[in-house]
CSV table of C-alpha atoms in Angstrom, one decimal:
chain,number,residue,atom,x,y,z
A,1,MET,CA,175.6,-14.2,32.1
A,2,ALA,CA,176.1,-15.7,35.5
A,3,GLU,CA,175.4,-19.1,33.9
A,4,ASN,CA,178.0,-18.3,31.1
A,5,HIS,CA,180.5,-17.3,33.6
A,6,THR,CA,180.1,-20.4,35.5
A,7,VAL,CA,180.4,-22.5,32.1
A,8,LYS,CA,183.5,-20.4,31.2
A,9,ALA,CA,185.1,-21.0,34.8
A,10,PHE,CA,184.4,-24.8,34.5
A,11,ASP,CA,185.9,-25.0,31.1
A,12,GLU,CA,189.0,-23.4,32.4
A,13,ASP,CA,189.2,-25.8,35.3
A,14,ILE,CA,188.7,-28.9,33.2
A,15,SER,CA,191.4,-27.5,30.8
A,16,LYS,CA,193.8,-27.1,33.5
A,17,LEU,CA,193.1,-30.6,34.5
A,18,ARG,CA,193.7,-31.9,31.1
A,19,GLY,CA,196.9,-29.8,30.9
A,20,LEU,CA,198.1,-31.5,34.1
A,21,ILE,CA,197.5,-35.0,32.7
A,22,ALA,CA,199.2,-33.9,29.5
A,23,GLU,CA,202.2,-33.0,31.5
A,24,MET,CA,202.0,-36.4,33.5
A,25,GLY,CA,202.0,-38.3,30.4
A,26,GLY,CA,205.1,-36.5,28.9
A,27,LEU,CA,206.9,-37.4,32.1
A,28,ALA,CA,205.8,-41.1,32.0
A,29,GLU,CA,206.9,-41.3,28.4
A,30,VAL,CA,210.3,-39.9,29.3
A,31,ALA,CA,210.7,-42.2,32.4
A,32,ILE,CA,210.0,-45.3,30.1
A,33,ALA,CA,212.8,-44.2,27.6
A,34,ASP,CA,215.2,-43.3,30.2
A,35,ALA,CA,214.7,-46.5,32.3
A,36,VAL,CA,215.3,-48.7,29.3
A,37,ASP,CA,218.0,-46.6,28.1
A,38,ALA,CA,219.7,-46.8,31.5
A,39,LEU,CA,219.1,-50.8,31.6
A,40,SER,CA,220.7,-51.2,28.3
A,41,ARG,CA,223.8,-49.2,29.1
A,42,ARG,CA,223.6,-50.3,32.7
A,43,ASP,CA,224.1,-46.6,33.5
A,44,GLU,CA,223.2,-46.5,37.4
A,45,ALA,CA,223.4,-42.6,37.5
A,46,LYS,CA,220.8,-42.2,34.8
A,47,ALA,CA,218.7,-45.0,36.7
A,48,GLN,CA,218.8,-43.0,39.8
A,49,LEU,CA,217.7,-39.9,38.0
A,50,VAL,CA,214.5,-41.9,36.7
A,51,VAL,CA,213.7,-42.9,40.3
A,52,ALA,CA,214.0,-39.5,41.5
A,53,ALA,CA,211.8,-38.0,38.8
A,54,ASP,CA,209.0,-40.1,39.8
A,55,ALA,CA,208.3,-37.9,42.7
A,56,LYS,CA,207.2,-35.1,40.1
A,57,LEU,CA,204.6,-37.5,38.8
A,58,ASP,CA,203.2,-38.5,42.4
A,59,ALA,CA,203.0,-34.6,42.9
A,60,LEU,CA,201.0,-33.9,39.8
A,61,GLU,CA,198.7,-36.8,40.6
A,62,ALA,CA,197.9,-35.2,43.9
A,63,GLU,CA,197.4,-31.8,42.2
A,64,VAL,CA,194.9,-33.5,39.7
A,65,ASP,CA,193.2,-35.1,42.8
A,66,GLN,CA,193.0,-31.7,44.7
A,67,LEU,CA,191.9,-29.9,41.5
A,68,ALA,CA,189.3,-32.5,40.7
A,69,ILE,CA,188.0,-32.2,44.1
A,70,ARG,CA,187.8,-28.5,44.1
A,71,ILE,CA,186.0,-28.4,40.8
A,72,ILE,CA,183.5,-30.8,42.0
A,73,ALA,CA,182.9,-28.6,45.3
A,74,LEU,CA,183.0,-25.4,43.7
A,75,ARG,CA,181.1,-26.0,40.3
A,76,ALA,CA,178.9,-28.9,41.1
A,77,PRO,CA,179.3,-30.2,37.5
A,78,MET,CA,176.4,-32.6,36.4
A,79,ALA,CA,176.2,-35.4,34.0
A,80,ASP,CA,178.9,-35.6,31.3
A,81,ASP,CA,181.0,-32.8,33.1
A,82,LEU,CA,181.1,-34.8,36.3
A,83,ARG,CA,182.2,-37.9,34.3
A,84,ASP,CA,184.7,-35.9,32.5
A,85,VAL,CA,186.1,-34.9,36.2
A,86,ILE,CA,185.9,-38.4,37.4
A,87,ALA,CA,187.5,-39.7,34.3
A,88,ALA,CA,190.6,-37.3,34.7
A,89,LEU,CA,190.9,-38.6,38.5
A,90,LYS,CA,191.2,-42.2,37.1
A,91,ILE,CA,193.4,-41.4,34.1
A,92,SER,CA,195.9,-39.5,36.3
A,93,GLY,CA,195.9,-42.7,38.6
A,94,VAL,CA,196.8,-45.0,35.7
A,95,VAL,CA,199.6,-42.7,34.4
A,96,GLU,CA,201.1,-42.3,37.9
A,97,ARG,CA,201.2,-46.1,37.7
A,98,ILE,CA,202.6,-46.4,34.4
A,99,GLY,CA,205.5,-43.9,35.8
A,100,ASP,CA,206.1,-46.5,38.8
A,101,TYR,CA,206.7,-49.2,36.4
A,102,ALA,CA,209.3,-47.1,34.6
A,103,LYS,CA,210.7,-46.4,38.1
A,104,ASN,CA,210.6,-50.0,38.9
A,105,ILE,CA,212.7,-51.0,35.7
A,106,ALA,CA,215.1,-48.2,36.7
A,107,LYS,CA,215.5,-49.7,40.0
A,108,ARG,CA,216.8,-53.1,38.7
A,109,VAL,CA,219.7,-51.5,36.9
A,110,LYS,CA,221.9,-51.9,39.8
A,111,GLU,CA,221.0,-55.6,40.1
A,112,LEU,CA,222.1,-56.1,36.5
A,113,ASN,CA,225.3,-54.1,36.6
A,114,SER,CA,228.6,-55.9,36.3
A,115,LYS,CA,227.0,-59.4,36.0
A,116,GLY,CA,228.0,-60.2,32.5
A,117,SER,CA,226.1,-59.6,29.1
A,118,ILE,CA,222.9,-61.4,28.7
A,119,GLU,CA,221.5,-61.6,25.0
A,120,PRO,CA,217.7,-61.3,25.6
A,121,LEU,CA,218.4,-57.8,27.0
A,122,THR,CA,218.7,-56.5,23.4
A,123,LEU,CA,215.1,-57.2,22.7
A,124,ILE,CA,214.0,-55.1,25.6
A,125,PRO,CA,214.3,-51.5,23.9
A,126,ALA,CA,212.1,-52.8,20.8
A,127,MET,CA,209.3,-53.9,23.3
A,128,ALA,CA,210.0,-50.5,25.4
A,129,ASP,CA,209.3,-48.7,22.0
A,130,ILE,CA,205.9,-50.2,21.5
A,131,ALA,CA,204.9,-49.7,25.2
A,132,GLN,CA,206.2,-45.9,24.9
A,133,GLY,CA,204.3,-45.3,21.9
A,134,MET,CA,201.0,-46.6,23.2
A,135,VAL,CA,201.3,-44.2,26.0
A,136,ARG,CA,202.2,-41.5,23.9
A,137,ASP,CA,199.2,-42.1,21.5
A,138,VAL,CA,196.8,-42.8,24.1
A,139,LEU,CA,197.4,-39.3,25.7
A,140,ASN,CA,197.2,-37.6,22.4
A,141,ALA,CA,193.9,-39.4,21.8
A,142,TYR,CA,192.8,-38.2,25.2
A,143,ALA,CA,193.9,-34.6,24.4
A,144,ALA,CA,192.0,-34.8,21.0
A,145,ARG,CA,188.9,-37.0,22.2
A,146,ASP,CA,190.0,-39.3,19.3
A,147,SER,CA,188.2,-42.5,19.4
A,148,GLN,CA,190.1,-43.8,16.2
A,149,LEU,CA,193.5,-43.4,17.8
A,150,ALA,CA,192.2,-44.8,21.0
A,151,MET,CA,191.2,-48.0,18.9
A,152,GLU,CA,194.7,-48.1,17.2
A,153,VAL,CA,196.3,-48.1,20.6
A,154,ILE,CA,194.1,-51.0,21.9
A,155,ALA,CA,194.8,-53.1,18.8
A,156,ARG,CA,198.7,-52.6,19.4
A,157,ASP,CA,198.5,-54.1,22.8
A,158,GLU,CA,198.3,-57.8,21.3
A,159,LYS,CA,201.7,-57.2,19.5
A,160,LEU,CA,203.2,-56.2,23.0
A,161,ASP,CA,201.6,-59.4,24.6
A,162,ASN,CA,203.0,-61.4,21.9
A,163,PHE,CA,206.6,-59.7,22.5
A,164,TYR,CA,206.3,-60.4,26.2
A,165,ASN,CA,205.4,-64.2,25.8
A,166,SER,CA,208.3,-64.6,23.3
A,167,LEU,CA,210.7,-62.7,25.6
A,168,PHE,CA,209.4,-64.8,28.6
A,169,ARG,CA,210.4,-68.1,26.8
A,170,ASN,CA,213.6,-66.6,25.5
A,171,LEU,CA,214.4,-65.8,29.2
A,172,VAL,CA,213.5,-69.1,30.4
A,173,SER,CA,215.7,-70.9,27.7
A,174,HIS,CA,218.6,-68.4,28.4
A,175,MET,CA,218.4,-69.4,32.0
A,176,MET,CA,218.5,-73.2,31.2
A,177,GLU,CA,221.5,-72.7,29.0
A,178,ASN,CA,223.4,-70.1,31.2
A,179,PRO,CA,222.7,-70.9,34.9
A,180,ALA,CA,225.2,-68.1,35.9
A,181,THR,CA,223.1,-65.4,34.6
A,182,ILE,CA,219.7,-66.8,36.1
A,183,SER,CA,219.5,-63.8,38.7
A,184,THR,CA,219.9,-61.3,36.1
A,185,ALA,CA,217.4,-63.1,33.6
A,186,ALA,CA,214.9,-63.4,36.5
A,187,HIS,CA,215.2,-59.3,37.0
A,188,LEU,CA,214.7,-59.0,33.0
A,189,LEU,CA,211.6,-61.2,33.3
A,190,PHE,CA,210.1,-58.4,35.7
A,191,VAL,CA,211.3,-55.7,33.4
A,192,ALA,CA,209.5,-57.4,30.4
A,193,ARG,CA,206.5,-58.0,32.6
A,194,ASN,CA,206.5,-54.2,33.7
A,195,LEU,CA,206.6,-53.2,29.9
A,196,GLU,CA,203.7,-55.5,29.4
A,197,ARG,CA,201.6,-54.0,32.2
A,198,ILE,CA,202.4,-50.5,31.1
A,199,GLY,CA,200.8,-51.4,27.6
A,200,ASP,CA,197.6,-52.9,29.6
A,201,HIS,CA,197.4,-49.7,31.3
A,202,ALA,CA,197.5,-47.6,28.0
A,203,THR,CA,194.9,-50.0,26.7
A,204,ASN,CA,192.8,-49.3,29.9
A,205,VAL,CA,193.0,-45.5,29.3
A,206,ALA,CA,192.3,-46.0,25.4
A,207,GLU,CA,189.0,-47.7,26.5
A,208,MET,CA,188.1,-44.8,28.7
A,209,VAL,CA,188.9,-42.3,25.8
A,210,TYR,CA,187.0,-44.5,23.4
A,211,TYR,CA,184.0,-44.4,25.8
A,212,ALA,CA,183.9,-40.8,26.5
A,213,ALA,CA,184.3,-39.9,22.7
A,214,THR,CA,181.6,-42.5,21.5
A,215,GLY,CA,179.4,-43.3,24.6
A,216,SER,CA,179.7,-46.8,24.0
A,217,TYR,CA,182.0,-49.5,25.3
A,218,PHE,CA,184.7,-51.0,23.0
A,219,THR,CA,183.3,-54.5,22.5
A,220,ASP,CA,185.9,-56.7,21.3
A,221,ARG,CA,185.9,-59.5,23.8
A,222,THR,CA,189.5,-60.4,23.6
A,223,VAL,CA,190.5,-57.0,24.4
A,224,GLN,CA,187.9,-56.7,27.2
A,225,VAL,CA,189.1,-60.1,28.9
A,226,ARG,CA,192.7,-59.0,28.5
A,227,ILE,CA,192.5,-55.7,30.2
A,228,GLU,CA,190.5,-57.1,33.2
A,229,ASP,CA,193.8,-59.1,33.9
A,230,ASP,CA,196.0,-58.3,36.9
A,231,GLU,CA,197.3,-54.9,37.3
B,1,MET,CA,164.2,-30.5,58.8
B,2,ALA,CA,165.1,-30.4,55.0
B,3,GLU,CA,168.9,-30.3,56.1
B,4,ASN,CA,168.4,-33.2,58.4
B,5,HIS,CA,166.8,-35.1,55.7
B,6,THR,CA,169.5,-34.3,53.3
B,7,VAL,CA,172.2,-35.2,55.9
B,8,LYS,CA,170.4,-38.6,56.5
B,9,ALA,CA,170.1,-39.4,52.9
B,10,PHE,CA,173.9,-38.7,52.6
B,11,ASP,CA,174.7,-41.0,55.4
B,12,GLU,CA,172.6,-43.7,54.1
B,13,ASP,CA,174.3,-43.2,50.6
B,14,ILE,CA,177.7,-43.3,52.2
B,15,SER,CA,176.8,-46.4,54.5
B,16,LYS,CA,175.8,-48.2,51.2
B,17,LEU,CA,179.2,-47.2,49.3
B,18,ARG,CA,181.1,-48.5,52.5
B,19,GLY,CA,178.9,-51.7,52.4
B,20,LEU,CA,180.0,-52.3,48.8
B,21,ILE,CA,183.6,-52.0,49.6
B,22,ALA,CA,183.3,-54.4,52.6
B,23,GLU,CA,181.6,-56.9,50.1
B,24,MET,CA,184.5,-56.3,47.6
B,25,GLY,CA,187.2,-56.8,50.4
B,26,GLY,CA,185.5,-60.2,51.4
B,27,LEU,CA,185.7,-61.2,47.9
B,28,ALA,CA,189.3,-60.4,47.3
B,29,GLU,CA,190.3,-62.2,50.6
B,30,VAL,CA,188.6,-65.4,49.4
B,31,ALA,CA,190.2,-64.9,46.0
B,32,ILE,CA,193.7,-64.8,47.4
B,33,ALA,CA,193.1,-67.7,49.6
B,34,ASP,CA,191.4,-69.9,47.1
B,35,ALA,CA,194.0,-69.1,44.3
B,36,VAL,CA,196.9,-70.1,46.6
B,37,ASP,CA,195.1,-73.1,47.7
B,38,ALA,CA,194.6,-74.1,44.0
B,39,LEU,CA,198.2,-73.5,43.4
B,40,SER,CA,199.5,-75.5,46.2
B,41,ARG,CA,197.2,-78.4,45.2
B,42,ARG,CA,197.5,-77.7,41.3
B,43,ASP,CA,193.9,-77.7,41.2
B,44,GLU,CA,192.9,-76.5,37.9
B,45,ALA,CA,189.2,-76.5,38.3
B,46,LYS,CA,189.3,-74.3,41.5
B,47,ALA,CA,191.8,-71.9,39.8
B,48,GLN,CA,189.1,-71.3,37.1
B,49,LEU,CA,186.4,-70.6,39.5
B,50,VAL,CA,188.8,-67.8,40.9
B,51,VAL,CA,189.2,-66.5,37.5
B,52,ALA,CA,185.6,-66.4,36.8
B,53,ALA,CA,184.6,-65.1,40.5
B,54,ASP,CA,186.8,-61.9,39.5
B,55,ALA,CA,184.1,-60.7,37.3
B,56,LYS,CA,181.9,-59.9,40.4
B,57,LEU,CA,184.6,-57.8,41.7
B,58,ASP,CA,184.8,-55.8,38.7
B,59,ALA,CA,181.1,-55.4,38.7
B,60,LEU,CA,181.1,-54.2,42.2
B,61,GLU,CA,183.7,-51.5,41.5
B,62,ALA,CA,181.6,-50.3,38.7
B,63,GLU,CA,178.7,-50.0,41.1
B,64,VAL,CA,180.9,-48.1,43.5
B,65,ASP,CA,181.8,-45.7,40.7
B,66,GLN,CA,178.2,-45.2,39.8
B,67,LEU,CA,176.8,-44.6,43.3
B,68,ALA,CA,179.8,-42.4,43.9
B,69,ILE,CA,178.9,-40.1,41.0
B,70,ARG,CA,175.1,-40.2,42.0
B,71,ILE,CA,176.1,-39.1,45.4
B,72,ILE,CA,178.2,-36.2,44.1
B,73,ALA,CA,175.6,-35.2,41.7
B,74,LEU,CA,172.7,-35.4,44.0
B,75,ARG,CA,174.1,-34.5,47.4
B,76,ALA,CA,176.7,-32.1,46.3
B,77,PRO,CA,178.8,-33.1,49.4
B,78,MET,CA,181.3,-30.6,50.8
B,79,ALA,CA,184.7,-30.7,52.3
B,80,ASP,CA,185.1,-34.0,54.5
B,81,ASP,CA,182.1,-35.6,52.9
B,82,LEU,CA,183.3,-35.1,49.4
B,83,ARG,CA,186.7,-36.6,50.4
B,84,ASP,CA,184.9,-39.6,52.1
B,85,VAL,CA,183.3,-40.2,48.6
B,86,ILE,CA,186.5,-39.7,46.6
B,87,ALA,CA,188.2,-42.1,49.4
B,88,ALA,CA,185.5,-44.7,48.6
B,89,LEU,CA,186.2,-44.4,44.8
B,90,LYS,CA,190.0,-45.0,45.2
B,91,ILE,CA,189.7,-47.7,47.7
B,92,SER,CA,187.5,-49.8,45.6
B,93,GLY,CA,189.9,-49.5,42.7
B,94,VAL,CA,192.6,-50.8,44.9
B,95,VAL,CA,190.5,-53.5,46.1
B,96,GLU,CA,189.6,-54.5,42.6
B,97,ARG,CA,193.5,-54.5,41.8
B,98,ILE,CA,194.1,-56.8,44.8
B,99,GLY,CA,191.4,-59.3,43.2
B,100,ASP,CA,193.3,-59.0,39.9
B,101,TYR,CA,196.4,-60.3,41.5
B,102,ALA,CA,194.7,-63.1,43.0
B,103,LYS,CA,193.2,-63.8,39.4
B,104,ASN,CA,196.7,-63.7,38.0
B,105,ILE,CA,197.9,-66.2,40.6
B,106,ALA,CA,195.0,-68.5,39.8
B,107,LYS,CA,195.9,-68.3,36.1
B,108,ARG,CA,199.3,-69.5,36.7
B,109,VAL,CA,198.1,-72.8,38.1
B,110,LYS,CA,197.5,-74.6,34.6
B,111,GLU,CA,201.2,-73.6,33.8
B,112,LEU,CA,202.7,-75.3,37.0
B,113,ASN,CA,200.5,-78.5,36.6
B,114,SER,CA,202.0,-81.7,35.9
B,115,LYS,CA,205.6,-80.3,35.8
B,116,GLY,CA,207.0,-81.9,38.7
B,117,SER,CA,207.4,-80.6,42.4
B,118,ILE,CA,209.2,-77.7,43.4
B,119,GLU,CA,210.2,-77.2,47.0
B,120,PRO,CA,209.8,-73.2,47.2
B,121,LEU,CA,206.0,-73.7,46.5
B,122,THR,CA,205.6,-74.8,50.0
B,123,LEU,CA,206.5,-71.4,51.3
B,124,ILE,CA,203.9,-69.7,49.0
B,125,PRO,CA,201.0,-70.6,51.3
B,126,ALA,CA,202.5,-68.9,54.6
B,127,MET,CA,203.3,-65.7,52.4
B,128,ALA,CA,199.8,-65.6,51.2
B,129,ASP,CA,198.4,-65.9,54.8
B,130,ILE,CA,200.3,-62.4,55.6
B,131,ALA,CA,199.0,-60.7,52.5
B,132,GLN,CA,195.5,-62.0,53.1
B,133,GLY,CA,195.5,-60.9,56.7
B,134,MET,CA,196.6,-57.5,55.7
B,135,VAL,CA,193.6,-57.1,53.3
B,136,ARG,CA,191.2,-58.4,56.0
B,137,ASP,CA,192.5,-56.0,58.6
B,138,VAL,CA,192.8,-52.8,56.4
B,139,LEU,CA,189.2,-53.3,55.4
B,140,ASN,CA,188.3,-53.9,59.1
B,141,ALA,CA,190.3,-50.5,59.7
B,142,TYR,CA,188.7,-48.9,57.0
B,143,ALA,CA,185.2,-49.9,58.4
B,144,ALA,CA,185.7,-48.9,61.9
B,145,ARG,CA,187.9,-45.9,61.0
B,146,ASP,CA,190.6,-47.6,63.1
B,147,SER,CA,193.9,-45.7,62.7
B,148,GLN,CA,195.7,-48.0,65.1
B,149,LEU,CA,194.7,-51.2,63.1
B,150,ALA,CA,195.8,-49.4,59.9
B,151,MET,CA,199.1,-48.4,61.5
B,152,GLU,CA,199.6,-52.2,62.2
B,153,VAL,CA,198.8,-53.2,58.7
B,154,ILE,CA,201.4,-50.7,57.5
B,155,ALA,CA,204.1,-52.3,60.0
B,156,ARG,CA,203.2,-55.7,58.6
B,157,ASP,CA,204.2,-55.0,55.1
B,158,GLU,CA,208.0,-55.2,55.9
B,159,LYS,CA,207.5,-58.7,57.0
B,160,LEU,CA,206.0,-59.5,53.6
B,161,ASP,CA,208.6,-57.7,51.6
B,162,ASN,CA,211.4,-59.8,53.5
B,163,PHE,CA,209.5,-62.8,52.7
B,164,TYR,CA,209.5,-61.8,49.1
B,165,ASN,CA,213.1,-61.1,48.9
B,166,SER,CA,214.1,-64.4,50.7
B,167,LEU,CA,211.6,-66.4,48.1
B,168,PHE,CA,213.2,-64.5,45.3
B,169,ARG,CA,216.8,-66.0,46.4
B,170,ASN,CA,215.3,-69.2,46.9
B,171,LEU,CA,213.4,-69.7,43.7
B,172,VAL,CA,216.8,-68.3,41.9
B,173,SER,CA,218.9,-70.9,43.8
B,174,HIS,CA,216.4,-73.6,42.9
B,175,MET,CA,216.6,-72.6,39.2
B,176,MET,CA,220.3,-73.1,39.2
B,177,GLU,CA,220.3,-76.4,40.8
B,178,ASN,CA,217.3,-77.8,39.0
B,179,PRO,CA,217.3,-76.3,35.4
B,180,ALA,CA,214.5,-78.7,34.6
B,181,THR,CA,212.1,-76.6,36.8
B,182,ILE,CA,213.1,-73.1,35.7
B,183,SER,CA,209.9,-72.3,33.9
B,184,THR,CA,207.8,-73.4,36.9
B,185,ALA,CA,210.0,-71.5,39.2
B,186,ALA,CA,209.8,-68.4,36.9
B,187,HIS,CA,206.0,-68.4,37.4
B,188,LEU,CA,206.4,-68.7,41.1
B,189,LEU,CA,208.6,-65.6,41.0
B,190,PHE,CA,205.5,-63.8,39.5
B,191,VAL,CA,203.2,-65.5,42.1
B,192,ALA,CA,205.5,-64.1,45.1
B,193,ARG,CA,205.7,-60.8,43.5
B,194,ASN,CA,201.9,-60.5,43.1
B,195,LEU,CA,201.5,-61.3,46.8
B,196,GLU,CA,204.1,-58.8,47.7
B,197,ARG,CA,202.2,-56.3,45.6
B,198,ILE,CA,198.8,-57.2,47.4
B,199,GLY,CA,200.7,-56.1,50.6
B,200,ASP,CA,201.6,-52.9,49.0
B,201,HIS,CA,198.1,-52.1,48.1
B,202,ALA,CA,196.9,-53.0,51.5
B,203,THR,CA,199.6,-50.6,52.7
B,204,ASN,CA,198.3,-48.1,50.5
B,205,VAL,CA,194.7,-48.2,51.7
B,206,ALA,CA,195.8,-48.1,55.3
B,207,GLU,CA,197.5,-45.1,54.7
B,208,MET,CA,194.2,-43.6,53.3
B,209,VAL,CA,192.4,-44.8,56.2
B,210,TYR,CA,195.0,-43.4,58.7
B,211,TYR,CA,194.8,-40.1,57.1
B,212,ALA,CA,191.0,-40.0,57.1
B,213,ALA,CA,190.9,-41.1,60.7
B,214,THR,CA,193.6,-38.8,62.0
B,215,GLY,CA,193.8,-35.8,59.4
B,216,SER,CA,197.7,-36.3,59.1
B,217,TYR,CA,199.5,-38.4,56.8
B,218,PHE,CA,201.5,-41.4,58.0
B,219,THR,CA,204.9,-40.0,58.3
B,220,ASP,CA,207.5,-42.9,58.3
B,221,ARG,CA,209.7,-42.2,55.4
B,222,THR,CA,210.6,-45.9,54.8
B,223,VAL,CA,207.1,-46.8,54.3
B,224,GLN,CA,206.1,-43.7,52.3
B,225,VAL,CA,209.2,-44.5,49.8
B,226,ARG,CA,207.9,-48.1,49.6
B,227,ILE,CA,204.6,-47.5,48.8
B,228,GLU,CA,205.4,-45.2,45.9
B,229,ASP,CA,207.1,-48.2,44.2
B,230,ASP,CA,205.5,-49.7,41.0
B,231,GLU,CA,202.0,-51.0,41.1
């Protein structure tokens, strides 16, 4: 009876932890969409809202940290349960960083404003859609412990990388042909890079979800090498 | 007697954890220095060694994770001790990411090779020196629980940010005047950005060290806002 009580309390704690991470994921997704929308329309007011909203993600990460530490201290979870709590700690850190990338995109809106149009900017929203979809689906995979969906997210990262490489070349060509927009294009290079990094982080979470669901590491070498890349 | 035994075992465990982090810090420092040296001299062979050496940092991070989980499971540390273990988990993650930035710099060496000289490249080693010094000192501060040194590292980050902003402008001007080197300069933008991010990560660790040593958060708002920036 006492043991059942402890098990129930632990399950409630871990559900709360997962609920906080789901909330973080939702905010990160909205931040990506809003940052890129603000960029496309050069809407500085909206960009500022994205920057301000990031504080909520930071606060939620701190809440996950504190709850995880409390769970470990009070429930002394063993083996798989402990790994579940540590995974939650790590995943919340990654989602917080995804929010930071969105914030960084939003911060560049004021650098782009009133500096003339630039054609490669029209490709950014499509790239952002892929990144945002990866974040949404990897958090669904985490919530449902769905290894199949996690694998699909991992597979999509190659598409995002190709998009990034093509956009990089596109922006460099644009710079050569339009020296007046070099500064704007340089900021867009970082925006594209941030979106590519969001995909890498989603892939990273997908690998943790895959491992937690199946007990084995996702073995495709290409993917492994890629996600060890810079953060 | 049994309690003393447990305390001693815990102290040995945490020393081992700190030793692994010190080892990671040493490798990360060398990786920054070697990556930038390879870049300056366009030494592709050395760059490849930096890329290959990063696997050791990844392995050490995994070792820290496993040891931390074992300590929590076996010793069930409470309050401050538990926070120490969680801090080690977080710091090892940050140091691993610092190594990833160095690896990313090394990966760009082949993009720069045989594409003509570019003047802003001469400024990169001085910037790297600051970043590397921050990583070295923050790990010394962590080992010695030295809040004063942690504060000095935090203060140095502004210098690195100014360096980055000046290099960004320098590279953009260079692109406008030398369209033929735009692609090389674009890669150097990312190198400069990686060094700036290394400083942010060192600052992040410095804040954790400061908190662990003093029990209060480092309160300078400027710094707090800056380190919440994108990762």
